[in-house]
Amino acid sequence: MVLAVSGGPDSTALLHGAAALSKDRSWRLTVAHLDHALRASSAHEAAAVAAAAAAMGLPAEVRRADVAALAAAEHRSLEDAGRQARYRFLEEVATGLGPGALIATAHTADDAAETILLRLARGSGLRGLRGIPARRGRIVRPLLHARRSALRAALDAAGIAYVTDPSNADPAHARNRVRGELLPELERLNPAVVEALARFGRLAADDDDLLDALAAAELARRRDGEDGSIDWHRPPARALGRRVMRLAIGDPAPSAERIEALLDGAEGPRGGIAIELGGGRGASVRERRIRLG
């Protein structure tokens, strides 16, 4: 199991919890830390994580990445570039340990609630409101049930040191505003709002999975086995039609506007319509049949 440890309170709790549990299990733990090189103190924090791992007798993989340069080269925000670089690094470490290796991250119930609120504010559909899954592929998140404050209190009570990232208080980041302003206001309305949002995410995930299954069956029924075109005579309900098209087109999913334009064209009176789907992909509609290319 690869433990993603930044040195902050959540990942420090993950490190100590996993180390304690591993004594009674056959786990082999490796600590992984990616220094994003965004702060003067980042090298010190990387050294502190390596020292903590060594003190616990655990191997550590520590690497430095110029996230600012990656963000500029990949035309991403610093936050997104850092996340992409971090997961690439964790996958590399896990791959080196063998096909059965898992990656454990320290996402908490607070992280899941923040994610749902951010996506809701951005107009996400049901898929985006699933929150953070407890497992995706080899990535596991064993602290999703835990509150951030409880983890920090446990570390303080045990006298376990951790670092505090000053960027987590920077209101320039939308997540920090959700964390520091929006969630506290919602907790005044409902002290259990984090748990309520987690429950909402689980229900959204169940509904999303059901709709995906219905869309797959609908696509199989409508797709021509010879030329791959999709019969759009007697269109399904628009909500299901969107799902069918996203499934047929694949990742990366086109924008909502392009999906709507494609469905409008397929259900309208005109034929011979072409729709750009982004990423060099397109679709055409003729005689109520949709062809993707």
Tab-separated table of C-alpha atoms in Angstrom:
chain	number	residue	atom	x	y	z
A	1	MET	CA	0.000	0.000	0.000
A	2	VAL	CA	1.344	3.406	-1.029
A	3	LEU	CA	0.467	6.101	1.507
A	4	ALA	CA	0.130	9.568	-0.042
A	5	VAL	CA	1.593	11.763	2.705
A	6	SER	CA	1.876	15.532	2.332
A	7	GLY	CA	2.831	16.088	5.958
A	8	GLY	CA	-0.443	17.856	6.780
A	9	PRO	CA	-2.752	16.649	9.564
A	10	ASP	CA	-5.003	14.429	7.440
A	11	SER	CA	-2.202	12.505	5.728
A	12	THR	CA	-0.221	12.333	8.975
A	13	ALA	CA	-3.252	10.669	10.572
A	14	LEU	CA	-3.368	8.268	7.620
A	15	LEU	CA	0.328	7.462	8.069
A	16	HIS	CA	0.074	6.709	11.795
A	17	GLY	CA	-3.240	4.882	11.497
A	18	ALA	CA	-2.026	2.628	8.692
A	19	ALA	CA	1.252	1.926	10.501
A	20	ALA	CA	-0.627	0.947	13.660
A	21	LEU	CA	-3.048	-1.322	11.783
A	22	SER	CA	-0.288	-2.936	9.708
A	23	LYS	CA	1.186	-4.531	12.834
A	24	ASP	CA	-1.714	-7.017	12.847
A	25	ARG	CA	-1.921	-7.408	9.083
A	26	SER	CA	0.293	-8.449	6.210
A	27	TRP	CA	0.460	-4.938	4.747
A	28	ARG	CA	3.683	-3.613	3.277
A	29	LEU	CA	3.594	0.173	3.458
A	30	THR	CA	5.515	2.717	1.374
A	31	VAL	CA	5.296	6.434	2.066
A	32	ALA	CA	5.103	8.667	-1.035
A	33	HIS	CA	5.548	12.441	-1.041
A	34	LEU	CA	5.642	14.809	-4.019
A	35	ASP	CA	7.212	18.212	-3.361
A	36	HIS	CA	5.368	20.690	-5.602
A	37	ALA	CA	8.150	23.282	-5.274
A	38	LEU	CA	5.615	26.071	-4.778
A	39	ARG	CA	6.800	27.328	-1.376
A	40	ALA	CA	10.200	27.985	0.174
A	41	SER	CA	9.334	25.564	2.978
A	42	SER	CA	8.372	22.678	0.683
A	43	ALA	CA	11.821	21.036	0.726
A	44	HIS	CA	11.786	21.120	4.530
A	45	GLU	CA	8.330	19.500	4.554
A	46	ALA	CA	9.510	16.769	2.180
A	47	ALA	CA	12.470	16.073	4.475
A	48	ALA	CA	10.134	15.946	7.483
A	49	VAL	CA	7.931	13.333	5.779
A	50	ALA	CA	10.981	11.241	4.872
A	51	ALA	CA	12.254	11.496	8.471
A	52	ALA	CA	8.860	10.479	9.888
A	53	ALA	CA	8.763	7.433	7.607
A	54	ALA	CA	12.306	6.456	8.579
A	55	ALA	CA	11.475	6.798	12.280
A	56	MET	CA	8.615	4.341	11.770
A	57	GLY	CA	10.776	1.953	9.772
A	58	LEU	CA	8.906	2.570	6.530
A	59	PRO	CA	10.442	3.069	3.074
A	60	ALA	CA	9.706	6.434	1.456
A	61	GLU	CA	9.639	7.716	-2.110
A	62	VAL	CA	10.157	11.483	-2.194
A	63	ARG	CA	10.270	13.439	-5.443
A	64	ARG	CA	10.305	17.096	-6.416
A	65	ALA	CA	8.264	18.456	-9.352
A	66	ASP	CA	8.116	21.965	-10.778
A	67	VAL	CA	4.319	22.232	-10.691
A	68	ALA	CA	4.344	25.900	-11.756
A	69	ALA	CA	6.173	24.946	-14.965
A	70	LEU	CA	3.810	22.008	-15.523
A	71	ALA	CA	0.794	24.280	-15.104
A	72	ALA	CA	2.140	26.686	-17.703
A	73	ALA	CA	3.080	23.915	-20.140
A	74	GLU	CA	-0.237	22.059	-19.789
A	75	HIS	CA	-2.403	25.215	-19.583
A	76	ARG	CA	-3.822	24.162	-16.225
A	77	SER	CA	-4.373	25.904	-12.919
A	78	LEU	CA	-1.724	25.318	-10.249
A	79	GLU	CA	-4.212	23.241	-8.260
A	80	ASP	CA	-5.114	21.036	-11.220
A	81	ALA	CA	-1.499	20.645	-12.385
A	82	GLY	CA	-0.460	19.688	-8.864
A	83	ARG	CA	-3.230	17.094	-8.596
A	84	GLN	CA	-2.344	15.571	-11.973
A	85	ALA	CA	1.369	15.454	-11.137
A	86	ARG	CA	0.667	13.936	-7.713
A	87	TYR	CA	-1.497	11.120	-9.063
A	88	ARG	CA	0.984	10.340	-11.849
A	89	PHE	CA	3.703	10.074	-9.219
A	90	LEU	CA	1.604	7.849	-6.950
A	91	GLU	CA	0.736	5.564	-9.872
A	92	GLU	CA	4.426	5.243	-10.759
A	93	VAL	CA	5.321	4.296	-7.187
A	94	ALA	CA	2.475	1.772	-6.968
A	95	THR	CA	3.340	0.255	-10.346
A	96	GLY	CA	6.895	-0.269	-9.155
A	97	LEU	CA	5.602	-2.256	-6.172
A	98	GLY	CA	3.554	-4.686	-8.256
A	99	PRO	CA	0.067	-5.162	-9.706
A	100	GLY	CA	-1.617	-5.664	-6.328
A	101	ALA	CA	-0.428	-2.398	-4.794
A	102	LEU	CA	-3.034	0.084	-3.582
A	103	ILE	CA	-2.753	3.854	-3.180
A	104	ALA	CA	-4.257	5.303	0.010
A	105	THR	CA	-5.094	8.992	0.136
A	106	ALA	CA	-6.244	10.994	3.157
A	107	HIS	CA	-9.469	12.514	1.834
A	108	THR	CA	-11.955	13.134	4.637
A	109	ALA	CA	-15.706	13.649	4.957
A	110	ASP	CA	-15.016	17.389	4.833
A	111	ASP	CA	-13.221	17.000	1.484
A	112	ALA	CA	-16.183	15.081	0.081
A	113	ALA	CA	-18.660	17.747	1.246
A	114	GLU	CA	-16.516	20.546	-0.206
A	115	THR	CA	-16.279	18.728	-3.529
A	116	ILE	CA	-20.056	18.311	-3.793
A	117	LEU	CA	-20.653	21.990	-2.996
A	118	LEU	CA	-18.040	23.148	-5.513
A	119	ARG	CA	-19.507	21.012	-8.276
A	120	LEU	CA	-23.043	22.072	-7.419
A	121	ALA	CA	-21.987	25.727	-7.634
A	122	ARG	CA	-20.459	25.055	-11.057
A	123	GLY	CA	-23.650	23.496	-12.402
A	124	SER	CA	-22.589	19.866	-12.402
A	125	GLY	CA	-24.951	17.088	-13.353
A	126	LEU	CA	-25.666	14.023	-11.247
A	127	ARG	CA	-22.306	12.420	-12.007
A	128	GLY	CA	-20.385	15.312	-10.518
A	129	LEU	CA	-22.502	15.236	-7.370
A	130	ARG	CA	-21.372	11.736	-6.438
A	131	GLY	CA	-18.676	13.316	-4.300
A	132	ILE	CA	-15.420	11.438	-3.744
A	133	PRO	CA	-15.603	7.643	-4.132
A	134	ALA	CA	-14.180	5.437	-1.378
A	135	ARG	CA	-12.390	3.450	-4.075
A	136	ARG	CA	-11.562	4.002	-7.720
A	137	GLY	CA	-9.287	1.455	-9.324
A	138	ARG	CA	-6.288	0.997	-7.056
A	139	ILE	CA	-6.945	4.259	-5.173
A	140	VAL	CA	-8.581	3.839	-1.746
A	141	ARG	CA	-9.696	6.543	0.682
A	142	PRO	CA	-10.033	4.992	4.134
A	143	LEU	CA	-10.674	8.286	5.991
A	144	LEU	CA	-13.775	9.388	4.074
A	145	HIS	CA	-15.904	8.690	7.138
A	146	ALA	CA	-13.755	10.913	9.383
A	147	ARG	CA	-14.061	14.620	10.112
A	148	ARG	CA	-10.966	16.741	9.642
A	149	SER	CA	-11.336	18.292	13.091
A	150	ALA	CA	-11.450	14.872	14.780
A	151	LEU	CA	-8.246	13.751	13.080
A	152	ARG	CA	-6.444	16.929	14.077
A	153	ALA	CA	-7.665	16.618	17.669
A	154	ALA	CA	-6.417	13.019	17.832
A	155	LEU	CA	-2.974	14.023	16.564
A	156	ASP	CA	-2.756	16.902	19.037
A	157	ALA	CA	-3.786	14.651	21.917
A	158	ALA	CA	-1.095	12.133	20.950
A	159	GLY	CA	1.550	14.824	20.539
A	160	ILE	CA	2.132	13.953	16.882
A	161	ALA	CA	3.562	16.832	14.831
A	162	TYR	CA	2.304	17.844	11.394
A	163	VAL	CA	2.746	20.770	9.025
A	164	THR	CA	0.167	23.384	8.100
A	165	ASP	CA	0.028	24.537	4.484
A	166	PRO	CA	-0.557	28.317	4.469
A	167	SER	CA	-2.105	28.122	1.005
A	168	ASN	CA	-5.090	26.312	2.568
A	169	ALA	CA	-6.172	29.654	4.020
A	170	ASP	CA	-5.774	31.623	0.777
A	171	PRO	CA	-9.241	32.857	-0.269
A	172	ALA	CA	-8.061	33.043	-3.880
A	173	HIS	CA	-8.803	29.302	-4.093
A	174	ALA	CA	-12.491	28.441	-4.415
A	175	ARG	CA	-12.162	25.344	-2.229
A	176	ASN	CA	-10.734	27.449	0.594
A	177	ARG	CA	-13.719	29.794	0.427
A	178	VAL	CA	-16.078	26.825	0.582
A	179	ARG	CA	-14.083	25.444	3.535
A	180	GLY	CA	-13.739	28.686	5.463
A	181	GLU	CA	-16.975	30.499	4.617
A	182	LEU	CA	-19.699	28.408	2.983
A	183	LEU	CA	-19.511	25.205	5.050
A	184	PRO	CA	-19.463	27.040	8.400
A	185	GLU	CA	-22.569	28.972	7.331
A	186	LEU	CA	-24.319	25.754	6.313
A	187	GLU	CA	-23.354	24.149	9.623
A	188	ARG	CA	-25.197	26.955	11.386
A	189	LEU	CA	-28.322	25.842	9.518
A	190	ASN	CA	-27.628	22.139	10.095
A	191	PRO	CA	-24.752	21.055	12.367
A	192	ALA	CA	-24.737	17.681	10.583
A	193	VAL	CA	-24.517	19.164	7.083
A	194	VAL	CA	-21.262	17.354	6.245
A	195	GLU	CA	-22.875	14.007	7.017
A	196	ALA	CA	-25.992	15.088	5.081
A	197	LEU	CA	-23.913	15.967	2.014
A	198	ALA	CA	-22.115	12.617	2.251
A	199	ARG	CA	-25.495	10.861	2.283
A	200	PHE	CA	-26.608	12.946	-0.701
A	201	GLY	CA	-23.433	11.915	-2.557
A	202	ARG	CA	-24.106	8.219	-1.900
A	203	LEU	CA	-27.694	8.527	-3.138
A	204	ALA	CA	-26.537	10.438	-6.221
A	205	ALA	CA	-24.002	7.684	-6.934
A	206	ASP	CA	-26.692	5.004	-6.725
A	207	ASP	CA	-28.976	6.928	-9.095
A	208	ASP	CA	-26.074	7.643	-11.441
A	209	ASP	CA	-25.154	3.946	-11.633
A	210	LEU	CA	-28.772	3.019	-12.398
A	211	LEU	CA	-29.014	5.593	-15.183
A	212	ASP	CA	-25.736	4.361	-16.648
A	213	ALA	CA	-27.093	0.806	-16.768
A	214	LEU	CA	-30.289	1.995	-18.452
A	215	ALA	CA	-28.275	4.049	-20.956
A	216	ALA	CA	-26.052	1.078	-21.840
A	217	ALA	CA	-29.102	-1.096	-22.515
A	218	GLU	CA	-30.733	1.674	-24.579
A	219	LEU	CA	-27.566	2.209	-26.631
A	220	ALA	CA	-27.255	-1.521	-27.344
A	221	ARG	CA	-30.893	-1.591	-28.514
A	222	ARG	CA	-30.520	1.387	-30.835
A	223	ARG	CA	-27.062	0.776	-32.313
A	224	ASP	CA	-26.843	-0.805	-35.758
A	225	GLY	CA	-24.500	-3.783	-35.629
A	226	GLU	CA	-23.290	-3.249	-39.181
A	227	ASP	CA	-22.474	0.441	-39.539
A	228	GLY	CA	-22.481	1.496	-35.880
A	229	SER	CA	-25.081	4.226	-36.415
A	230	ILE	CA	-27.571	4.949	-33.649
A	231	ASP	CA	-31.275	4.894	-34.502
A	232	TRP	CA	-32.970	8.007	-33.067
A	233	HIS	CA	-36.522	7.349	-34.257
A	234	ARG	CA	-38.829	7.632	-31.255
A	235	PRO	CA	-36.210	9.320	-29.056
A	236	PRO	CA	-36.000	8.350	-25.389
A	237	ALA	CA	-36.593	10.859	-22.615
A	238	ARG	CA	-34.013	13.652	-22.891
A	239	ALA	CA	-32.334	12.712	-19.591
A	240	LEU	CA	-31.721	9.177	-20.867
A	241	GLY	CA	-30.768	10.444	-24.328
A	242	ARG	CA	-27.972	12.557	-22.844
A	243	ARG	CA	-26.622	9.487	-21.088
A	244	VAL	CA	-26.793	7.381	-24.234
A	245	MET	CA	-24.843	9.977	-26.211
A	246	ARG	CA	-22.176	10.465	-23.543
A	247	LEU	CA	-21.713	6.701	-23.344
A	248	ALA	CA	-21.518	6.338	-27.117
A	249	ILE	CA	-19.058	9.223	-27.539
A	250	GLY	CA	-16.805	8.236	-24.632
A	251	ASP	CA	-14.214	10.240	-22.730
A	252	PRO	CA	-13.476	13.041	-22.587
A	253	ALA	CA	-17.165	13.861	-22.444
A	254	PRO	CA	-18.293	16.698	-24.739
A	255	SER	CA	-19.700	19.842	-23.180
A	256	ALA	CA	-23.347	19.860	-22.158
A	257	GLU	CA	-24.029	22.418	-24.896
A	258	ARG	CA	-22.689	20.123	-27.622
A	259	ILE	CA	-24.687	17.159	-26.350
A	260	GLU	CA	-27.842	19.300	-26.386
A	261	ALA	CA	-27.086	20.512	-29.913
A	262	LEU	CA	-26.652	16.921	-31.090
A	263	LEU	CA	-29.929	15.813	-29.525
A	264	ASP	CA	-31.757	18.862	-30.887
A	265	GLY	CA	-30.466	18.008	-34.355
A	266	ALA	CA	-31.398	14.339	-34.061
A	267	GLU	CA	-34.899	15.160	-32.864
A	268	GLY	CA	-35.534	18.110	-35.184
A	269	PRO	CA	-37.112	18.156	-38.640
A	270	ARG	CA	-33.885	18.735	-40.571
A	271	GLY	CA	-31.400	16.109	-41.740
A	272	GLY	CA	-27.801	16.309	-42.872
A	273	ILE	CA	-26.639	18.043	-39.668
A	274	ALA	CA	-23.020	17.899	-38.463
A	275	ILE	CA	-22.043	18.647	-34.843
A	276	GLU	CA	-18.509	19.205	-33.552
A	277	LEU	CA	-17.931	17.314	-30.302
A	278	GLY	CA	-14.466	18.588	-29.418
A	279	GLY	CA	-11.170	16.733	-29.401
A	280	GLY	CA	-11.281	16.220	-33.167
A	281	ARG	CA	-14.528	14.282	-32.882
A	282	GLY	CA	-17.810	14.908	-34.618
A	283	ALA	CA	-21.273	13.533	-35.245
A	284	SER	CA	-23.687	13.676	-38.150
A	285	VAL	CA	-27.435	13.178	-38.263
A	286	ARG	CA	-29.268	11.889	-41.311
A	287	GLU	CA	-32.712	10.348	-41.478
A	288	ARG	CA	-32.917	10.171	-37.699
A	289	ARG	CA	-29.703	8.165	-37.463
A	290	ILE	CA	-26.667	9.431	-35.571
A	291	ARG	CA	-23.190	8.580	-36.791
A	292	LEU	CA	-20.122	9.304	-34.679
A	293	GLY	CA	-16.651	9.820	-36.059
